Amino acid sequence: MLFSIPLQGQWSFALDPDNRGERECWFAKALDDTIALPGSVDEAQKTPLTTGGTMAHLSRRHPYVGKAWYARSFTVPEGCDDHFYHLALERPHGEVNVWLDGYKLGRDESLSTAVRMLIGKLAPGEHSLVMMIDNERFEAVGEAIIRDSALMGAVAHSTTEHTQTNWNGVVGYLRIEAARASIARLDVHALSRDITIDIELDAFDADNRWPTFFSGEHRDELLVEIALSGQTVTLNANSLLTVSSGFTTRSVAFSLPETAAFWDEFNPVLHTATVIWKRDGIELDRRQTRFGIREFARAGRSLTLNGRPVFLRGTLDCAIFPLTGYPPTDTAGWRKIFETAKAYGLNHIRYHSWCPPEAAFEVADEMGMLLHVETPVWPVLGADPALDRYIHAEAERIMRDYGNHPSFVMFCVGNEVNGAGTHAFLERFIAGWKSRDNRRVYTGGSGWPTVERADYLTKPEPRNQRWGENLDGRLNARPLETMTDWSEWRDSIPQPLVSHEIGQWCVFPDLTEIDKYTGVLEARNFERVREDLAAKGLLPLAKDYLMASGALQTQLYKEEVEAALRTDGFAGVQLLGLQDFPGQGTALVGVVDAFWDEKPYVTPARFREFCAPIVPLLRATRFVVTQGEDFVARLQLAQFGPHDLPSAELNWSLRAEDGQTLRMGLITAADISAGALHTLGEITIATADLPTSARCELVVSLTGTQYRNRWSLWVMPPAAAVPDLPIVTSLDAAALARISAGENMVLAPSPDTLKPNAVMGHTAAFWNTLWTDGQEPHTLGLLIENTHPVFRDFPTQSHTDWHWWEMTFHRRAFDVAGIDFAPIVRVIDDWNTNRDLLLLAEARIGAGRLILCAPDLVDDLDTRPVARAFRIALAHYLSGPGHPATRLDADTVGQWWQKISQ
């Protein structure tokens, strides 16, 4: 491009919901409204304000789906008779139809790259330009699971209402580009310092029958300049070429000096290539691109960056932009996203069924992020020839426009592809691109299927909770151990394996977030939760619910990441996700909100303790021990830093709740190579003289660095005769009369005697109960009154911790709606139902006290040290005067029991 004519600003505008525009030739008429571009119809508020809401996703304030017309004029300057012109539109959304000076120029429908239409020559002076954008017209990009549920509908994140929304408009640059010819493609292949630049040249000629551009004597020159980062001297290669047709190719090779730095995640050095095409000394076109010297490749079961194995610490970007409804096209918007991801220790982003705009690649290049890009589909393959052609066309455009970015390291068709034609389509797709472009690695679809030609695979099996697993998931079915890894899944395929969409652990909504939705979207799903809580008298608990469920969510993500890091030769993880997903039933799975802002329950620094280039790891069979038993663990170091470590010291210390150091030690090792998991040694902690009924913290740090990690360890009393407890399993009139007369009782019913309410597990809910059709568990952990005197002899924080697994496994909470028991331990329910659930509570009835106790404090106490310890603590509490509690009458309690029991 030699110069451009900007088109941003005010355009004439008209909505066309009844499809009248083309029939009535609106391209030749004045439009009666105006709109500012870049921008969207939603932003311009061209439709009435909606009032309805849904729990499925955020709500558009001023939605529009259909045809919209945009018109304006532009002026071509004098003295440019030998120039040819393109229309360039960055990030329109839908099918774009264009008329120039009253004639149809063309149409396009890319969801991934800028629309560029060749206009040809233009006379100086004013010209009219009309666009009709139809955001109801897409190929079938998101119909992979539409047969499964009507709720799911079109799900590709490039178009769905569940993510960026189906907006209408143009949100990036709008311009007329001018040049005398075209450097149509510029591919820099820089896997090493020996680089090759492949150039495609398009010649234009106004005469279709007897072109003159290729005839006569001319001197065509190609000037190629390389500017190396941090160096003042440039490298130049100027060559003559023969242009004998409308399409000419040229490859230019350079051997860069040793001072030319490589690009990687730790040192993302960028260089610049400039290409100029001249004819007879006159510049025809010029093009510039930045590039990095790097090789991202497969080596056996590893992915390597410049020969060093990498571990992808990734998250999904699901195209969630709640202020605008569309992705930013400026670098500032992307800088915040990538800076947030880096702050939480990530080095990788996967774009789920969409491709970001140019600005995202530019910032990722500068920050050393590794990007996995997809064509804009969550498709059924093989059934729809138009869709299959569209996928190939989008892939071609993505490679042409973004292929030089060193951050662009992984590519596939789309998310979780389906269809009988899937395997053949994907094998051809991968084979074609591997033969053409070795600058990145390729796979077929994210999640599945297994494809022989793939450079890597992503699979949903190597994660702690799988779709439909319910309470059989690892962290619900058994207490925490850190021996589990994914080596069995790693060994099941020959390619590098990346965990697909791990986590998906929910947290209670942050209702203060509602006020942040000042743009095109409104959080009416959050407002519904707020209204329901208020109606049930639970709204004052919302912040506590958030903090307690967030603490649990953080623990769950820690174990997700560490299980993958513990797997030697594993390629990485893709979290779902770091950011909330406020669609698909409202999936609040992020530790940052939809705006990429930090949530209040975990800091980036704490998250980086288990998600960083170097992470200390602990292998242990258990984290609850009985006093007198040794705690034995193996120390490992996941070392994916920039360099080998000639030596390393791992300091470990066991600390009491008050910070006192109870034990400490040092393990040293030599030759800690980068790109590997290292086992450094074993520690044994004697517990005979440690405090009992206590929580300790084991902290492991790498000397001389900021890298550290921590785990809780619970020391419980040794097995002994347990104290008597006045336990009853149901409440009848006789029992209530005895309590009224002054007895204390513990109501600990079997779960099957209670009417079903929320299914409780140790973990938080997976994804959300609406989209998963009630997948278990339904709850979000515990909110614990940890200053209550019953916990004087039992260690607990204010939220679920790993030792509580014994107390919640296969238990059922009490539903106390309509009765005022004094809560000691609340169960945080799914925000779609907001039931008032208690695990532990109390009340005074007459002269006596009643304790509601959902945990089992009777069976197998010799093998359940936590339940045994809590029974002791509860007996001590009952033997004392008790805590001020709600006073209830026996009849009210009896009626409540009849209502909830079966």
CSV table of N, CA, C and O in Angstrom, one decimal, residues 456-551:
chain,number,residue,atom,x,y,z
A,456,TYR,N,0.2,-32.7,17.2
A,456,TYR,CA,-0.1,-32.8,18.6
A,456,TYR,C,-1.6,-33.1,18.8
A,456,TYR,O,-2.4,-32.9,17.8
A,457,LEU,N,-2.1,-33.5,19.9
A,457,LEU,CA,-3.5,-33.8,20.2
A,457,LEU,C,-3.9,-33.1,21.5
A,457,LEU,O,-3.1,-33.0,22.4
A,458,THR,N,-5.1,-32.6,21.6
A,458,THR,CA,-5.7,-32.2,22.8
A,458,THR,C,-6.8,-33.1,23.2
A,458,THR,O,-7.7,-33.4,22.3
A,459,LYS,N,-6.9,-33.5,24.4
A,459,LYS,CA,-7.9,-34.5,24.8
A,459,LYS,C,-8.5,-34.1,26.2
A,459,LYS,O,-7.8,-33.6,27.1
A,460,PRO,N,-9.8,-34.4,26.4
A,460,PRO,CA,-10.5,-34.1,27.6
A,460,PRO,C,-10.3,-35.1,28.7
A,460,PRO,O,-10.7,-34.9,29.8
A,461,GLU,N,-9.7,-36.3,28.4
A,461,GLU,CA,-9.6,-37.3,29.4
A,461,GLU,C,-8.5,-37.0,30.5
A,461,GLU,O,-8.8,-37.3,31.7
A,462,PRO,N,-7.4,-36.4,30.2
A,462,PRO,CA,-6.4,-36.2,31.3
A,462,PRO,C,-6.8,-34.9,32.1
A,462,PRO,O,-6.1,-33.9,31.9
A,463,ARG,N,-7.8,-35.0,32.9
A,463,ARG,CA,-8.2,-33.9,33.8
A,463,ARG,C,-9.0,-34.6,34.9
A,463,ARG,O,-9.4,-35.7,34.9
A,464,ASN,N,-9.2,-33.8,36.0
A,464,ASN,CA,-9.7,-34.3,37.2
A,464,ASN,C,-11.2,-34.5,37.2
A,464,ASN,O,-11.8,-35.3,38.0
A,465,GLN,N,-11.9,-33.8,36.3
A,465,GLN,CA,-13.4,-34.0,36.2
A,465,GLN,C,-13.7,-34.0,34.7
A,465,GLN,O,-13.4,-33.0,34.0
A,466,ARG,N,-14.4,-35.0,34.3
A,466,ARG,CA,-14.8,-35.1,32.9
A,466,ARG,C,-16.3,-34.9,32.8
A,466,ARG,O,-17.0,-35.1,33.7
A,467,TRP,N,-16.7,-34.6,31.6
A,467,TRP,CA,-18.1,-34.3,31.3
A,467,TRP,C,-18.9,-35.6,31.6
A,467,TRP,O,-18.6,-36.7,31.2
A,468,GLY,N,-20.0,-35.4,32.5
A,468,GLY,CA,-20.8,-36.5,32.8
A,468,GLY,C,-20.3,-37.5,33.9
A,468,GLY,O,-20.9,-38.5,34.2
A,469,GLU,N,-19.1,-37.1,34.5
A,469,GLU,CA,-18.5,-38.0,35.5
A,469,GLU,C,-19.2,-37.9,36.8
A,469,GLU,O,-19.1,-38.8,37.7
A,470,ASN,N,-19.8,-36.8,37.1
A,470,ASN,CA,-20.6,-36.6,38.3
A,470,ASN,C,-19.7,-36.8,39.5
A,470,ASN,O,-18.5,-36.3,39.6
A,471,LEU,N,-20.1,-37.5,40.5
A,471,LEU,CA,-19.4,-37.7,41.8
A,471,LEU,C,-18.3,-38.8,41.6
A,471,LEU,O,-17.6,-39.0,42.6
A,472,ASP,N,-18.2,-39.4,40.5
A,472,ASP,CA,-17.1,-40.3,40.2
A,472,ASP,C,-15.8,-39.6,39.8
A,472,ASP,O,-14.8,-40.3,39.7
A,473,GLY,N,-15.8,-38.3,39.6
A,473,GLY,CA,-14.6,-37.6,39.3
A,473,GLY,C,-13.6,-37.8,40.5
A,473,GLY,O,-13.9,-37.9,41.6
A,474,ARG,N,-12.3,-37.8,40.1
A,474,ARG,CA,-11.3,-38.1,41.1
A,474,ARG,C,-11.3,-37.3,42.4
A,474,ARG,O,-11.2,-37.9,43.5
A,475,LEU,N,-11.6,-36.0,42.3
A,475,LEU,CA,-11.5,-35.2,43.5
A,475,LEU,C,-12.8,-35.2,44.3
A,475,LEU,O,-12.9,-34.7,45.5
A,476,ASN,N,-13.8,-35.9,43.8
A,476,ASN,CA,-15.1,-36.1,44.6
A,476,ASN,C,-15.1,-37.6,45.1
A,476,ASN,O,-15.7,-37.8,46.2
A,477,ALA,N,-14.4,-38.5,44.4
A,477,ALA,CA,-14.5,-39.9,44.8
A,477,ALA,C,-13.6,-40.3,45.8
A,477,ALA,O,-13.8,-41.3,46.5
A,478,ARG,N,-12.5,-39.6,46.0
A,478,ARG,CA,-11.5,-40.0,47.0
A,478,ARG,C,-10.8,-38.8,47.6
A,478,ARG,O,-10.7,-37.7,46.9
A,479,PRO,N,-10.2,-38.9,48.7
A,479,PRO,CA,-9.4,-37.8,49.3
A,479,PRO,C,-8.2,-37.4,48.5
A,479,PRO,O,-7.7,-38.2,47.7
A,480,LEU,N,-7.7,-36.2,48.8
A,480,LEU,CA,-6.6,-35.7,48.0
A,480,LEU,C,-5.3,-36.6,48.2
A,480,LEU,O,-5.0,-36.9,49.3
A,481,GLU,N,-4.7,-36.9,47.1
A,481,GLU,CA,-3.4,-37.4,47.0
A,481,GLU,C,-2.7,-36.7,45.8
A,481,GLU,O,-3.4,-36.3,44.9
A,482,THR,N,-1.4,-36.7,45.8
A,482,THR,CA,-0.8,-36.0,44.6
A,482,THR,C,0.2,-37.0,43.9
A,482,THR,O,1.2,-36.6,43.4
A,483,MET,N,-0.3,-38.3,43.9
A,483,MET,CA,0.4,-39.3,43.1
A,483,MET,C,-0.1,-39.4,41.7
A,483,MET,O,0.6,-39.8,40.8
A,484,THR,N,-1.4,-39.0,41.5
A,484,THR,CA,-2.0,-39.1,40.2
A,484,THR,C,-1.3,-38.2,39.2
A,484,THR,O,-0.9,-37.1,39.5
A,485,ASP,N,-1.0,-38.8,38.1
A,485,ASP,CA,-0.6,-38.0,36.9
A,485,ASP,C,-1.3,-38.6,35.7
A,485,ASP,O,-2.1,-39.5,35.8
A,486,TRP,N,-0.9,-38.1,34.5
A,486,TRP,CA,-1.6,-38.5,33.3
A,486,TRP,C,-0.7,-39.3,32.4
A,486,TRP,O,-0.9,-39.3,31.1
A,487,SER,N,0.2,-40.0,33.0
A,487,SER,CA,1.2,-40.8,32.1
A,487,SER,C,0.5,-41.9,31.3
A,487,SER,O,0.9,-42.2,30.2
A,488,GLU,N,-0.6,-42.4,31.8
A,488,GLU,CA,-1.3,-43.5,31.1
A,488,GLU,C,-1.9,-42.9,29.8
A,488,GLU,O,-1.9,-43.5,28.7
A,489,TRP,N,-2.5,-41.7,29.9
A,489,TRP,CA,-3.0,-41.0,28.7
A,489,TRP,C,-1.9,-40.5,27.8
A,489,TRP,O,-2.0,-40.6,26.6
A,490,ARG,N,-0.8,-40.1,28.4
A,490,ARG,CA,0.3,-39.6,27.6
A,490,ARG,C,0.8,-40.8,26.7
A,490,ARG,O,1.1,-40.6,25.5
A,491,ASP,N,0.9,-42.0,27.3
A,491,ASP,CA,1.4,-43.1,26.6
A,491,ASP,C,0.4,-43.8,25.6
A,491,ASP,O,0.8,-44.6,24.8
A,492,SER,N,-0.8,-43.3,25.6
A,492,SER,CA,-1.8,-43.9,24.8
A,492,SER,C,-1.7,-43.4,23.3
A,492,SER,O,-2.4,-44.0,22.5
A,493,ILE,N,-1.0,-42.3,23.1
A,493,ILE,CA,-0.9,-41.8,21.8
A,493,ILE,C,0.6,-41.5,21.5
A,493,ILE,O,1.4,-41.2,22.5
A,494,PRO,N,1.1,-41.4,20.3
A,494,PRO,CA,2.5,-41.1,20.0
A,494,PRO,C,2.8,-39.6,20.0
A,494,PRO,O,3.9,-39.2,20.1
A,495,GLN,N,1.7,-38.8,19.8
A,495,GLN,CA,2.0,-37.4,19.7
A,495,GLN,C,2.0,-36.7,21.0
A,495,GLN,O,1.6,-37.2,22.1
A,496,PRO,N,2.5,-35.4,21.1
A,496,PRO,CA,2.4,-34.6,22.3
A,496,PRO,C,1.0,-34.4,22.7
A,496,PRO,O,0.1,-34.3,21.8
A,497,LEU,N,0.7,-34.5,24.0
A,497,LEU,CA,-0.7,-34.4,24.5
A,497,LEU,C,-0.9,-33.2,25.3
A,497,LEU,O,-0.1,-33.0,26.3
A,498,VAL,N,-1.9,-32.5,25.1
A,498,VAL,CA,-2.3,-31.3,25.8
A,498,VAL,C,-3.7,-31.5,26.4
A,498,VAL,O,-4.6,-32.0,25.7
A,499,SER,N,-3.9,-31.2,27.7
A,499,SER,CA,-5.2,-31.4,28.3
A,499,SER,C,-6.2,-30.4,27.8
A,499,SER,O,-5.9,-29.2,27.7
A,500,HIS,N,-7.3,-30.9,27.4
A,500,HIS,CA,-8.4,-30.0,26.8
A,500,HIS,C,-9.3,-29.5,27.8
A,500,HIS,O,-10.0,-30.3,28.5
A,501,GLU,N,-9.4,-28.2,27.9
A,501,GLU,CA,-10.5,-27.5,28.7
A,501,GLU,C,-10.5,-28.0,30.1
A,501,GLU,O,-11.6,-28.4,30.6
A,502,ILE,N,-9.4,-28.1,30.8
A,502,ILE,CA,-9.4,-28.6,32.2
A,502,ILE,C,-9.9,-27.6,33.1
A,502,ILE,O,-10.0,-26.4,32.9
A,503,GLY,N,-10.4,-28.1,34.2
A,503,GLY,CA,-11.0,-27.2,35.3
A,503,GLY,C,-12.5,-27.1,35.2
A,503,GLY,O,-13.2,-28.0,35.6
A,504,GLN,N,-12.9,-26.0,34.7
A,504,GLN,CA,-14.4,-25.7,34.6
A,504,GLN,C,-15.0,-25.7,35.9
A,504,GLN,O,-16.2,-26.0,36.1
A,505,TRP,N,-14.3,-25.3,37.0
A,505,TRP,CA,-14.8,-25.2,38.3
A,505,TRP,C,-15.5,-23.9,38.6
A,505,TRP,O,-14.9,-22.8,38.4
A,506,CYS,N,-16.7,-24.0,39.1
A,506,CYS,CA,-17.5,-22.8,39.2
A,506,CYS,C,-17.2,-22.1,40.6
A,506,CYS,O,-16.8,-22.7,41.5
A,507,VAL,N,-17.6,-20.8,40.6
A,507,VAL,CA,-17.5,-20.0,41.7
A,507,VAL,C,-18.8,-19.2,41.8
A,507,VAL,O,-19.4,-18.9,40.7
A,508,PHE,N,-19.2,-18.8,43.0
A,508,PHE,CA,-20.5,-18.0,43.1
A,508,PHE,C,-20.4,-16.7,42.4
A,508,PHE,O,-19.3,-16.1,42.4
A,509,PRO,N,-21.4,-16.1,41.8
A,509,PRO,CA,-21.3,-14.9,41.1
A,509,PRO,C,-20.9,-13.7,42.1
A,509,PRO,O,-21.3,-13.7,43.2
A,510,ASP,N,-20.1,-12.9,41.5
A,510,ASP,CA,-19.7,-11.6,42.2
A,510,ASP,C,-20.8,-10.6,41.8
A,510,ASP,O,-20.7,-10.0,40.7
A,511,LEU,N,-21.7,-10.3,42.7
A,511,LEU,CA,-22.9,-9.5,42.3
A,511,LEU,C,-22.5,-8.0,42.2
A,511,LEU,O,-23.2,-7.2,41.6
A,512,THR,N,-21.3,-7.6,42.8
A,512,THR,CA,-20.8,-6.3,42.6
A,512,THR,C,-20.4,-6.0,41.1
A,512,THR,O,-20.2,-4.9,40.7
A,513,GLU,N,-20.2,-7.1,40.4
A,513,GLU,CA,-19.8,-7.0,39.0
A,513,GLU,C,-20.9,-6.4,38.1
A,513,GLU,O,-20.6,-5.9,37.0
A,514,ILE,N,-22.1,-6.5,38.6
A,514,ILE,CA,-23.3,-6.0,37.8
A,514,ILE,C,-23.1,-4.6,37.3
A,514,ILE,O,-23.4,-4.3,36.1
A,515,ASP,N,-22.6,-3.8,38.1
A,515,ASP,CA,-22.4,-2.3,37.8
A,515,ASP,C,-21.4,-2.1,36.7
A,515,ASP,O,-21.3,-1.0,36.2
A,516,LYS,N,-20.5,-3.1,36.4
A,516,LYS,CA,-19.5,-2.9,35.4
A,516,LYS,C,-20.0,-3.0,34.0
A,516,LYS,O,-19.3,-2.7,33.0
A,517,TYR,N,-21.2,-3.6,33.9
A,517,TYR,CA,-21.8,-3.8,32.5
A,517,TYR,C,-22.5,-2.5,32.0
A,517,TYR,O,-23.7,-2.4,32.0
A,518,THR,N,-21.6,-1.6,31.6
A,518,THR,CA,-22.1,-0.3,31.1
A,518,THR,C,-22.2,-0.2,29.6
A,518,THR,O,-22.5,0.9,29.1
A,519,GLY,N,-21.9,-1.3,28.9
A,519,GLY,CA,-21.9,-1.2,27.4
A,519,GLY,C,-23.1,-1.9,26.8
A,519,GLY,O,-24.2,-1.7,27.3
A,520,VAL,N,-22.8,-2.7,25.8
A,520,VAL,CA,-23.9,-3.2,25.0
A,520,VAL,C,-24.6,-4.4,25.7
A,520,VAL,O,-25.7,-4.8,25.3
A,521,LEU,N,-24.0,-5.0,26.7
A,521,LEU,CA,-24.5,-6.1,27.4
A,521,LEU,C,-24.9,-5.8,28.8
A,521,LEU,O,-24.2,-5.0,29.5
A,522,GLU,N,-25.9,-6.5,29.3
A,522,GLU,CA,-26.3,-6.3,30.6
A,522,GLU,C,-26.3,-7.7,31.3
A,522,GLU,O,-26.7,-8.7,30.7
A,523,ALA,N,-25.9,-7.7,32.6
A,523,ALA,CA,-25.8,-9.0,33.3
A,523,ALA,C,-27.1,-9.3,34.0
A,523,ALA,O,-27.2,-9.4,35.2
A,524,ARG,N,-28.1,-9.5,33.2
A,524,ARG,CA,-29.5,-9.8,33.7
A,524,ARG,C,-29.5,-11.2,34.4
A,524,ARG,O,-30.3,-11.5,35.2
A,525,ASN,N,-28.6,-12.1,34.0
A,525,ASN,CA,-28.4,-13.4,34.7
A,525,ASN,C,-28.0,-13.2,36.1
A,525,ASN,O,-28.5,-13.8,37.0
A,526,PHE,N,-27.0,-12.3,36.3
A,526,PHE,CA,-26.6,-11.9,37.7
A,526,PHE,C,-27.7,-11.2,38.4
A,526,PHE,O,-27.9,-11.5,39.6
A,527,GLU,N,-28.5,-10.4,37.8
A,527,GLU,CA,-29.6,-9.7,38.4
A,527,GLU,C,-30.6,-10.7,38.9
A,527,GLU,O,-31.2,-10.5,40.0
A,528,ARG,N,-30.9,-11.7,38.2
A,528,ARG,CA,-31.8,-12.7,38.6
A,528,ARG,C,-31.3,-13.4,39.9
A,528,ARG,O,-32.1,-13.7,40.8
A,529,VAL,N,-30.0,-13.7,39.9
A,529,VAL,CA,-29.5,-14.3,41.1
A,529,VAL,C,-29.7,-13.4,42.3
A,529,VAL,O,-30.1,-13.8,43.4
A,530,ARG,N,-29.4,-12.1,42.1
A,530,ARG,CA,-29.5,-11.1,43.2
A,530,ARG,C,-30.9,-11.0,43.7
A,530,ARG,O,-31.2,-11.0,44.9
A,531,GLU,N,-31.9,-11.0,42.8
A,531,GLU,CA,-33.3,-10.9,43.2
A,531,GLU,C,-33.7,-12.2,43.9
A,531,GLU,O,-34.5,-12.1,44.9
A,532,ASP,N,-33.2,-13.3,43.5
A,532,ASP,CA,-33.6,-14.6,44.2
A,532,ASP,C,-33.0,-14.6,45.6
A,532,ASP,O,-33.7,-15.0,46.5
A,533,LEU,N,-31.8,-14.2,45.7
A,533,LEU,CA,-31.2,-14.2,47.0
A,533,LEU,C,-31.9,-13.3,48.0
A,533,LEU,O,-32.2,-13.6,49.1
A,534,ALA,N,-32.3,-12.1,47.4
A,534,ALA,CA,-33.0,-11.1,48.3
A,534,ALA,C,-34.3,-11.7,48.7
A,534,ALA,O,-34.7,-11.5,49.9
A,535,ALA,N,-35.0,-12.3,47.8
A,535,ALA,CA,-36.3,-12.9,48.2
A,535,ALA,C,-36.2,-13.9,49.3
A,535,ALA,O,-37.2,-14.1,50.0
A,536,LYS,N,-35.1,-14.6,49.3
A,536,LYS,CA,-34.9,-15.7,50.3
A,536,LYS,C,-34.1,-15.2,51.5
A,536,LYS,O,-33.8,-16.1,52.4
A,537,GLY,N,-33.8,-14.0,51.6
A,537,GLY,CA,-33.1,-13.4,52.8
A,537,GLY,C,-31.7,-13.8,52.8
A,537,GLY,O,-31.0,-13.7,53.9
A,538,LEU,N,-31.1,-14.2,51.7
A,538,LEU,CA,-29.7,-14.7,51.6
A,538,LEU,C,-28.7,-13.7,51.0
A,538,LEU,O,-27.5,-14.0,50.9
A,539,LEU,N,-29.2,-12.6,50.5
A,539,LEU,CA,-28.4,-11.6,49.8
A,539,LEU,C,-27.2,-11.2,50.6
A,539,LEU,O,-26.1,-11.0,50.1
A,540,PRO,N,-27.3,-10.9,51.9
A,540,PRO,CA,-26.1,-10.5,52.7
A,540,PRO,C,-25.0,-11.5,52.7
A,540,PRO,O,-23.8,-11.2,53.0
A,541,LEU,N,-25.3,-12.8,52.3
A,541,LEU,CA,-24.2,-13.8,52.3
A,541,LEU,C,-23.5,-13.9,50.9
A,541,LEU,O,-22.5,-14.6,50.8
A,542,ALA,N,-23.9,-13.1,49.9
A,542,ALA,CA,-23.4,-13.2,48.6
A,542,ALA,C,-21.9,-13.0,48.5
A,542,ALA,O,-21.1,-13.8,47.9
A,543,LYS,N,-21.3,-12.0,49.2
A,543,LYS,CA,-19.9,-11.8,49.2
A,543,LYS,C,-19.2,-13.0,49.9
A,543,LYS,O,-18.1,-13.5,49.4
A,544,ASP,N,-19.7,-13.5,51.0
A,544,ASP,CA,-19.1,-14.6,51.7
A,544,ASP,C,-19.1,-15.9,50.8
A,544,ASP,O,-18.2,-16.7,50.8
A,545,TYR,N,-20.2,-16.1,50.1
A,545,TYR,CA,-20.3,-17.2,49.2
A,545,TYR,C,-19.2,-17.1,48.1
A,545,TYR,O,-18.6,-18.1,47.8
A,546,LEU,N,-19.1,-15.9,47.6
A,546,LEU,CA,-18.0,-15.7,46.6
A,546,LEU,C,-16.6,-16.1,47.1
A,546,LEU,O,-15.9,-16.8,46.5
A,547,MET,N,-16.3,-15.5,48.3
A,547,MET,CA,-15.0,-15.7,48.8
A,547,MET,C,-14.7,-17.2,49.2
A,547,MET,O,-13.6,-17.7,48.9
A,548,ALA,N,-15.7,-17.9,49.8
A,548,ALA,CA,-15.5,-19.2,50.2
A,548,ALA,C,-15.5,-20.2,49.0
A,548,ALA,O,-14.6,-21.1,48.9
A,549,SER,N,-16.4,-20.0,48.0
A,549,SER,CA,-16.3,-20.8,46.8
A,549,SER,C,-15.1,-20.5,46.0
A,549,SER,O,-14.5,-21.4,45.3
A,550,GLY,N,-14.6,-19.3,46.0
A,550,GLY,CA,-13.4,-18.9,45.3
A,550,GLY,C,-12.2,-19.6,45.8
A,550,GLY,O,-11.3,-20.0,45.1
A,551,ALA,N,-12.1,-19.7,47.2
A,551,ALA,CA,-11.0,-20.4,47.8
A,551,ALA,C,-10.9,-21.8,47.4
A,551,ALA,O,-9.9,-22.4,47.1
